[in-house]
mmCIF file of C-alpha atoms in Angstrom:
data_model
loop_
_atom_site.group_PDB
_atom_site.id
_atom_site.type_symbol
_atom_site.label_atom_id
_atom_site.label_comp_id
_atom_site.label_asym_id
_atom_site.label_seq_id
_atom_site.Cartn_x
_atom_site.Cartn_y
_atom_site.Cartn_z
ATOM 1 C CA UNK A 1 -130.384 9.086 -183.951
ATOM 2 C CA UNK A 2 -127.811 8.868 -186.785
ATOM 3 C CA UNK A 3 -127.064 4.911 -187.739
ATOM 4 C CA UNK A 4 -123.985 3.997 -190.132
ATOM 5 C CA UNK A 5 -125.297 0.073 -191.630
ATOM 6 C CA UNK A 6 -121.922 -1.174 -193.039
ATOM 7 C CA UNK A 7 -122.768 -4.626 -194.808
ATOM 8 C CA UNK A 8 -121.944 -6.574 -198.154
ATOM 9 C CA UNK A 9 -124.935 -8.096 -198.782
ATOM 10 C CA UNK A 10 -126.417 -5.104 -200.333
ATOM 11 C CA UNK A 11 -130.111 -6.599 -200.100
ATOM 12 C CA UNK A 12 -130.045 -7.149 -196.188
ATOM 13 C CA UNK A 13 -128.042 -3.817 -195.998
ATOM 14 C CA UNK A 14 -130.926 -2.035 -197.692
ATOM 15 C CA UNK A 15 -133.657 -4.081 -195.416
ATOM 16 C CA UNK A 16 -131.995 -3.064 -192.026
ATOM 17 C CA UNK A 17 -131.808 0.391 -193.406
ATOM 18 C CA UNK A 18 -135.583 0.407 -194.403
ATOM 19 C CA UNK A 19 -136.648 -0.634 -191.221
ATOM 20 C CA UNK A 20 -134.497 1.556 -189.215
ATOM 21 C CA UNK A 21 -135.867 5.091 -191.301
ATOM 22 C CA UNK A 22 -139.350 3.417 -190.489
ATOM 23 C CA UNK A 23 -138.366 3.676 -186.856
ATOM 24 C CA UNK A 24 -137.312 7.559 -186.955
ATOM 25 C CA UNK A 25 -133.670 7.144 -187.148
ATOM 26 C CA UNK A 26 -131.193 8.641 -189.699
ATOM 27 C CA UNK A 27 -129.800 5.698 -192.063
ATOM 28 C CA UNK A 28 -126.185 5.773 -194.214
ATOM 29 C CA UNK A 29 -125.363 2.651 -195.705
ATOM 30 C CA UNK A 30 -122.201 0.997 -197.422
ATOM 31 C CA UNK A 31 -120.596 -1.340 -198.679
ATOM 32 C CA UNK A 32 -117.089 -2.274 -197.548
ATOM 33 C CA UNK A 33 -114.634 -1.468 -194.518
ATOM 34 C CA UNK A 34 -113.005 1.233 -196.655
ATOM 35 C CA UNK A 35 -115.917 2.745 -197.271
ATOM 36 C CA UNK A 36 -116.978 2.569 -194.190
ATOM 37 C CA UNK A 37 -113.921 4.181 -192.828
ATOM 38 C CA UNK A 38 -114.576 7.296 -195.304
ATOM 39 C CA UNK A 39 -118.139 7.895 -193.587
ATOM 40 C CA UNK A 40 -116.747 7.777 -190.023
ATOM 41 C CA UNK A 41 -114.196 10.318 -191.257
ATOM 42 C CA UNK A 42 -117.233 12.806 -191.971
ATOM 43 C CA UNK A 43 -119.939 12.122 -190.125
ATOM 44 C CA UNK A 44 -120.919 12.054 -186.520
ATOM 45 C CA UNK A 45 -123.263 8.556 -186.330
ATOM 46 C CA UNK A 46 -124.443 7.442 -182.791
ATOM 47 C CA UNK A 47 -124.471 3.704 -183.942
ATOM 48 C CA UNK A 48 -122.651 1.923 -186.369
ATOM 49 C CA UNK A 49 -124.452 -1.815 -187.315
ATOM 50 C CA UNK A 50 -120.831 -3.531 -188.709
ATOM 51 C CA UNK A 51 -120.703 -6.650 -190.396
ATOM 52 C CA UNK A 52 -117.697 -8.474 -189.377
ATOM 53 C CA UNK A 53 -116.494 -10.064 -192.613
ATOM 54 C CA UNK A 54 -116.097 -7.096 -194.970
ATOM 55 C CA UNK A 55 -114.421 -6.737 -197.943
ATOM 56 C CA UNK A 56 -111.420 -4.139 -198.694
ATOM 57 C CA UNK A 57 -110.734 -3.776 -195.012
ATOM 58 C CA UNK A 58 -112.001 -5.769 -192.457
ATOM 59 C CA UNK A 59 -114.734 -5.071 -189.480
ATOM 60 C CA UNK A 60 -112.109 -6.139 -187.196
ATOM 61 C CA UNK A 61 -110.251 -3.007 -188.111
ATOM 62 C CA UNK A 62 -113.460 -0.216 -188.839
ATOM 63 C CA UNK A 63 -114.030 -1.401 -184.941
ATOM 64 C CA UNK A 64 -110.803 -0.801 -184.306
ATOM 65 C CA UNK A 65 -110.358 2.582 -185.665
ATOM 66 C CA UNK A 66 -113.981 3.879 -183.672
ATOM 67 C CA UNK A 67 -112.079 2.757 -180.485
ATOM 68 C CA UNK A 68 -108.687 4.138 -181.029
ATOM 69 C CA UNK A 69 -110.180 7.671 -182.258
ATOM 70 C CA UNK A 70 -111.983 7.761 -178.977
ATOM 71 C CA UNK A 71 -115.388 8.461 -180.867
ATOM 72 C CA UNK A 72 -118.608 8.422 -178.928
ATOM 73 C CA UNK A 73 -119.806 6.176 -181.371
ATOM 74 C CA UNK A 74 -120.798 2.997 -180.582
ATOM 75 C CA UNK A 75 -120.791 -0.573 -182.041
ATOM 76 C CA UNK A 76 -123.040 -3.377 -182.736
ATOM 77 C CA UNK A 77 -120.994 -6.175 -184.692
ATOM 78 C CA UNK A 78 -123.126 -8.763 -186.823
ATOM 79 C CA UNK A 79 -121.596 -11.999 -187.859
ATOM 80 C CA UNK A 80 -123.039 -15.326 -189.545
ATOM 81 C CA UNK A 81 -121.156 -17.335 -186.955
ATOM 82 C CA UNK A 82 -123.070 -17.531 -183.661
ATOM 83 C CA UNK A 83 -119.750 -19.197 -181.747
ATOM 84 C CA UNK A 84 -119.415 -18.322 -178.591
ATOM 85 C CA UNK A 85 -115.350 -17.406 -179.298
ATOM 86 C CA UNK A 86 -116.408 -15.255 -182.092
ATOM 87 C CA UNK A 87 -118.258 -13.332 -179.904
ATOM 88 C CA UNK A 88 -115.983 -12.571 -177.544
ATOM 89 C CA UNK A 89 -113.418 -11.610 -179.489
ATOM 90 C CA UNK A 90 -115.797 -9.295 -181.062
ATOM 91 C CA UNK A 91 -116.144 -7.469 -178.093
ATOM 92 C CA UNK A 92 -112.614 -7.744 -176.764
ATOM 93 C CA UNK A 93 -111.657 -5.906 -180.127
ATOM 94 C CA UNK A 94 -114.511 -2.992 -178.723
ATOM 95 C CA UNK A 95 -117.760 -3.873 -179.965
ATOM 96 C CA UNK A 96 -120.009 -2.318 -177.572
ATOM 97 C CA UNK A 97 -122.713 -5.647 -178.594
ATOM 98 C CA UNK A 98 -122.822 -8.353 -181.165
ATOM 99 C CA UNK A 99 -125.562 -10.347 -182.623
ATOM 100 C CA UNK A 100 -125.559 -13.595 -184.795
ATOM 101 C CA UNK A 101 -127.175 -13.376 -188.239
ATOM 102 C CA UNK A 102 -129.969 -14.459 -188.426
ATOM 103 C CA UNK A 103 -131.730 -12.339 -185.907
ATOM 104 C CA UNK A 104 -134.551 -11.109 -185.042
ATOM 105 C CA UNK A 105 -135.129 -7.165 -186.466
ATOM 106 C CA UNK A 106 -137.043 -6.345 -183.377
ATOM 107 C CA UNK A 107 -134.351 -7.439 -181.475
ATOM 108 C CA UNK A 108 -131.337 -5.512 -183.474
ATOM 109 C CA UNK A 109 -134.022 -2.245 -183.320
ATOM 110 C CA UNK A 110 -134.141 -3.149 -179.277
ATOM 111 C CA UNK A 111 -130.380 -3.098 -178.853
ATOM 112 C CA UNK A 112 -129.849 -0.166 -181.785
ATOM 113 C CA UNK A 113 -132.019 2.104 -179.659
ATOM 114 C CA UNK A 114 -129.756 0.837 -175.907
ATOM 115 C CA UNK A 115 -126.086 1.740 -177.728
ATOM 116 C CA UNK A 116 -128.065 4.728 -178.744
ATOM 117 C CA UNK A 117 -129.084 6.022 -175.163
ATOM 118 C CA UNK A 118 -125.405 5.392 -174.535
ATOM 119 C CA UNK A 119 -123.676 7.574 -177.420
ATOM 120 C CA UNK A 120 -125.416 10.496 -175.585
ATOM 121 C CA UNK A 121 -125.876 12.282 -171.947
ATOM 122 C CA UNK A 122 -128.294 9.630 -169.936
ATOM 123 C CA UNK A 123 -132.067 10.632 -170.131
ATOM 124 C CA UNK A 124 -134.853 8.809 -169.081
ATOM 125 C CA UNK A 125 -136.817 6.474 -171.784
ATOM 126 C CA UNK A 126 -139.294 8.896 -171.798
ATOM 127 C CA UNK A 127 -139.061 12.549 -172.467
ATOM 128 C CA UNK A 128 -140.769 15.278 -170.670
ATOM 129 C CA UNK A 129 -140.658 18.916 -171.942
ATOM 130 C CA UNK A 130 -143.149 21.675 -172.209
ATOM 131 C CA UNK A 131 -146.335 19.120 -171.422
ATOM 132 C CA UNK A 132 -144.909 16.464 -173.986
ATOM 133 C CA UNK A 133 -144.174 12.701 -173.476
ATOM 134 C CA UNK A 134 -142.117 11.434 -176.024
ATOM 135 C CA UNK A 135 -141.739 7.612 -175.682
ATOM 136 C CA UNK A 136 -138.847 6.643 -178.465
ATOM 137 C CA UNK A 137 -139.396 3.217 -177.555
ATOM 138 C CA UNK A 138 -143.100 3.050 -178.389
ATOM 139 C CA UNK A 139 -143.012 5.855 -181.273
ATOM 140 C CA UNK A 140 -145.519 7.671 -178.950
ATOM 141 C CA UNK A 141 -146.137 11.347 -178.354
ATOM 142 C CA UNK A 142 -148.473 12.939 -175.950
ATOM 143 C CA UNK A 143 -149.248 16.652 -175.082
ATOM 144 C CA UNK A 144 -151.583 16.836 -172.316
ATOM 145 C CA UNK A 145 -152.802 13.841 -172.440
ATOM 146 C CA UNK A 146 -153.625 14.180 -176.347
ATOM 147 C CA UNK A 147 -152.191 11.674 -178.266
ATOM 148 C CA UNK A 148 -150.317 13.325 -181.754
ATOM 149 C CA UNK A 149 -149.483 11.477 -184.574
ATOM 150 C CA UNK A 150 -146.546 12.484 -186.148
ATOM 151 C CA UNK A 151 -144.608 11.181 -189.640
ATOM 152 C CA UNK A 152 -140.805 9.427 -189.109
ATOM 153 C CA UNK A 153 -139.200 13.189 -189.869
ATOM 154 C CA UNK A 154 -141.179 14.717 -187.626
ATOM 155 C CA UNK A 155 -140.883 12.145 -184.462
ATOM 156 C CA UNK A 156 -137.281 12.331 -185.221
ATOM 157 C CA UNK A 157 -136.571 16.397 -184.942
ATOM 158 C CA UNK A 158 -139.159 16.559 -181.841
ATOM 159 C CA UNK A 159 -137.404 14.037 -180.389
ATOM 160 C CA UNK A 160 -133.505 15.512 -181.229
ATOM 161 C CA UNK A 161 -135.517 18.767 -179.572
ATOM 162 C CA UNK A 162 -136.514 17.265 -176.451
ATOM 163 C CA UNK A 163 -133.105 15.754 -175.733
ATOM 164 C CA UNK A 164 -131.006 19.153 -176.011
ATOM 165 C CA UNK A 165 -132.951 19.903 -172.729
ATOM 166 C CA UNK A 166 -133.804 24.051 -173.543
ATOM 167 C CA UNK A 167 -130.380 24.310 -175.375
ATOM 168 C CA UNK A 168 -130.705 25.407 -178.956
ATOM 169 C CA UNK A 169 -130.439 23.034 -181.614
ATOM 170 C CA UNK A 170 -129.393 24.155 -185.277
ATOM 171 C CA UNK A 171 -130.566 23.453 -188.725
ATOM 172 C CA UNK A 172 -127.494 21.579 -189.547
ATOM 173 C CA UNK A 173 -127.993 20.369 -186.415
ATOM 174 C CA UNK A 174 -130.903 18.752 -187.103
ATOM 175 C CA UNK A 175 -130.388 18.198 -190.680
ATOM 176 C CA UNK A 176 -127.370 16.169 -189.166
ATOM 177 C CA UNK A 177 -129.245 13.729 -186.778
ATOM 178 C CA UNK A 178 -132.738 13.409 -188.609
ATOM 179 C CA UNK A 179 -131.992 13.196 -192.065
ATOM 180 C CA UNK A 180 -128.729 10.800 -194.079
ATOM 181 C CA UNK A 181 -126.617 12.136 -196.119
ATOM 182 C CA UNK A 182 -128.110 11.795 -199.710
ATOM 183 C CA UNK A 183 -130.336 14.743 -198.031
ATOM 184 C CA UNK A 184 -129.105 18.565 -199.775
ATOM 185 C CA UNK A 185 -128.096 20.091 -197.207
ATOM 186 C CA UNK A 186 -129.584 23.865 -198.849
ATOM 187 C CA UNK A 187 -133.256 22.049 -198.606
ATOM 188 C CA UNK A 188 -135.232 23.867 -196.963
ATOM 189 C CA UNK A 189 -137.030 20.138 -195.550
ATOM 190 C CA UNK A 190 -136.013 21.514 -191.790
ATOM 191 C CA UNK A 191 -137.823 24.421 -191.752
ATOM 192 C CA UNK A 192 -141.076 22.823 -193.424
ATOM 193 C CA UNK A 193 -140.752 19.722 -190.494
ATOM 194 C CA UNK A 194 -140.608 22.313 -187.840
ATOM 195 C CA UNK A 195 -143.565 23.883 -189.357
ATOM 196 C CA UNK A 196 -145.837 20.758 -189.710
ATOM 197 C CA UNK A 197 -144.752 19.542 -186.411
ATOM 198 C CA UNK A 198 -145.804 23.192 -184.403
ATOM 199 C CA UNK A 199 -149.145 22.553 -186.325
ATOM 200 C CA UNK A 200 -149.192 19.103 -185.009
ATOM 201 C CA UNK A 201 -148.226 19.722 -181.601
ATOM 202 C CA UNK A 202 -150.833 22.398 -181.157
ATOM 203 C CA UNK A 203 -151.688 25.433 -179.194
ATOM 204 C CA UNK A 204 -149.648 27.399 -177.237
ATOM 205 C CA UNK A 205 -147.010 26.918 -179.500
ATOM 206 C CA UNK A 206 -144.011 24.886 -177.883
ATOM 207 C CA UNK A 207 -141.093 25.115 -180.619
ATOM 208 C CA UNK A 208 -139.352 28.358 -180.492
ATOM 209 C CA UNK A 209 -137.630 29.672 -183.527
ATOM 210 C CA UNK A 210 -134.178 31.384 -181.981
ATOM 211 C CA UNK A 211 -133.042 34.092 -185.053
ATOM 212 C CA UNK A 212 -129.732 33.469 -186.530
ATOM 213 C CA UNK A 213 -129.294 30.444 -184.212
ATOM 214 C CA UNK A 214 -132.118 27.892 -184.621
ATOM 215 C CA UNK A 215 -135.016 26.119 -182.323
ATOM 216 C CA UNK A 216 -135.111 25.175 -179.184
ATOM 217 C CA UNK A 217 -138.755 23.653 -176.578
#
């Protein structure tokens, strides 16, 4: 999952950020509205965490601008007023959610992970491919009943895998959803990630390398 964290207070920006990479998920994060606006532009991000009182342009309006482009994007809008009339006008204006600062990180990873699920085609919570369980919920991967341990990076590009269902998935592809953008994209950090993760995963191997194309399970 890709997340856009658009907040002013740079030190909470850089928290939610933190704890979101420690959770497998792709982090950008800025500043300001206009800034903000620039990233949409270029980047396809499943979420987008949007404080509502920005400065150079307003959340109001980066909310407004996801909606009107018909993006599959969706939005979680985070405010320091807790007023019930905030919050609805939040989501008349096409917030997909909206939580009160302060809150609970457990509970903005709960809802991250639900607007998430709802960027993309429906799948269960749990992912079934090849003899795998992949639980994104619980950061838990089983092959046969073998528990694997597996590094943020690596849960990440299994799990972007699993959820193309067979179809082939790129490099960029994966660079895209796994990694953020500060990440060069002529790294060569994909194909050493798919490498450590068939060693991980075990015998017979499960992650086939398509030539030209990229990987698919």
């Amino acid at each position: 999952m890709r997340v856009l964290v658009v907040e002013d207070e740079q030190l909470l920006a850089e928290a939610v950020a933190t704890g979101l990479r420690r959770e497998a998920m792709a982090v950008d994060v800025v500043y300001d509205g206009e800034a903000a606006l620039q990233r949409i532009a270029v980047n396809d991000y499943d979420v987008v965490v949007l404080d509502r009182d920005l400065p150079l342009v307003h959340g109001d309006d980066v909310c407004r601008s996801v909606v009107d482009q018909g993006l599959a994007t969706r939005v979680i809008m985070l405010t320091a007023s807790g007023d019930i009339s905030d919050r609805v006008e939040g989501l008349e204006i096409g917030a997909d959610d909206y939580l009160p600062k302060p809150f609970a990180f457990s509970e903005l990873v709960a809802r991250v992970r639900a607007l998430g699920r709802r960027a993309t085609v429906p799948l269960p919570p749990v992912l079934e491919r090849a003899g795998i369980s992949l639980d994104p919920g619980r950061r838990e991967v089983i092959r046969e009943g073998r528990p694997i341990q597996l590094a943020p990076k690596e849960f990440a590009v299994l799990e972007v895998l699993m959820r193309a269902g067979g179809a082939v998935v790129s490099a960029e592809q994966l660079l895209e959803k796994a990694w953020d953008e500060h990440t060069d994209p002529f790294t060569n950090v994909v194909r050493v990630t798919v490498m450590t993760l068939r060693r991980k995963l075990g015998d017979p191997p499960v992650i086939i390398t398509v030539p030209g194309s990229g990987y698919r399970i």
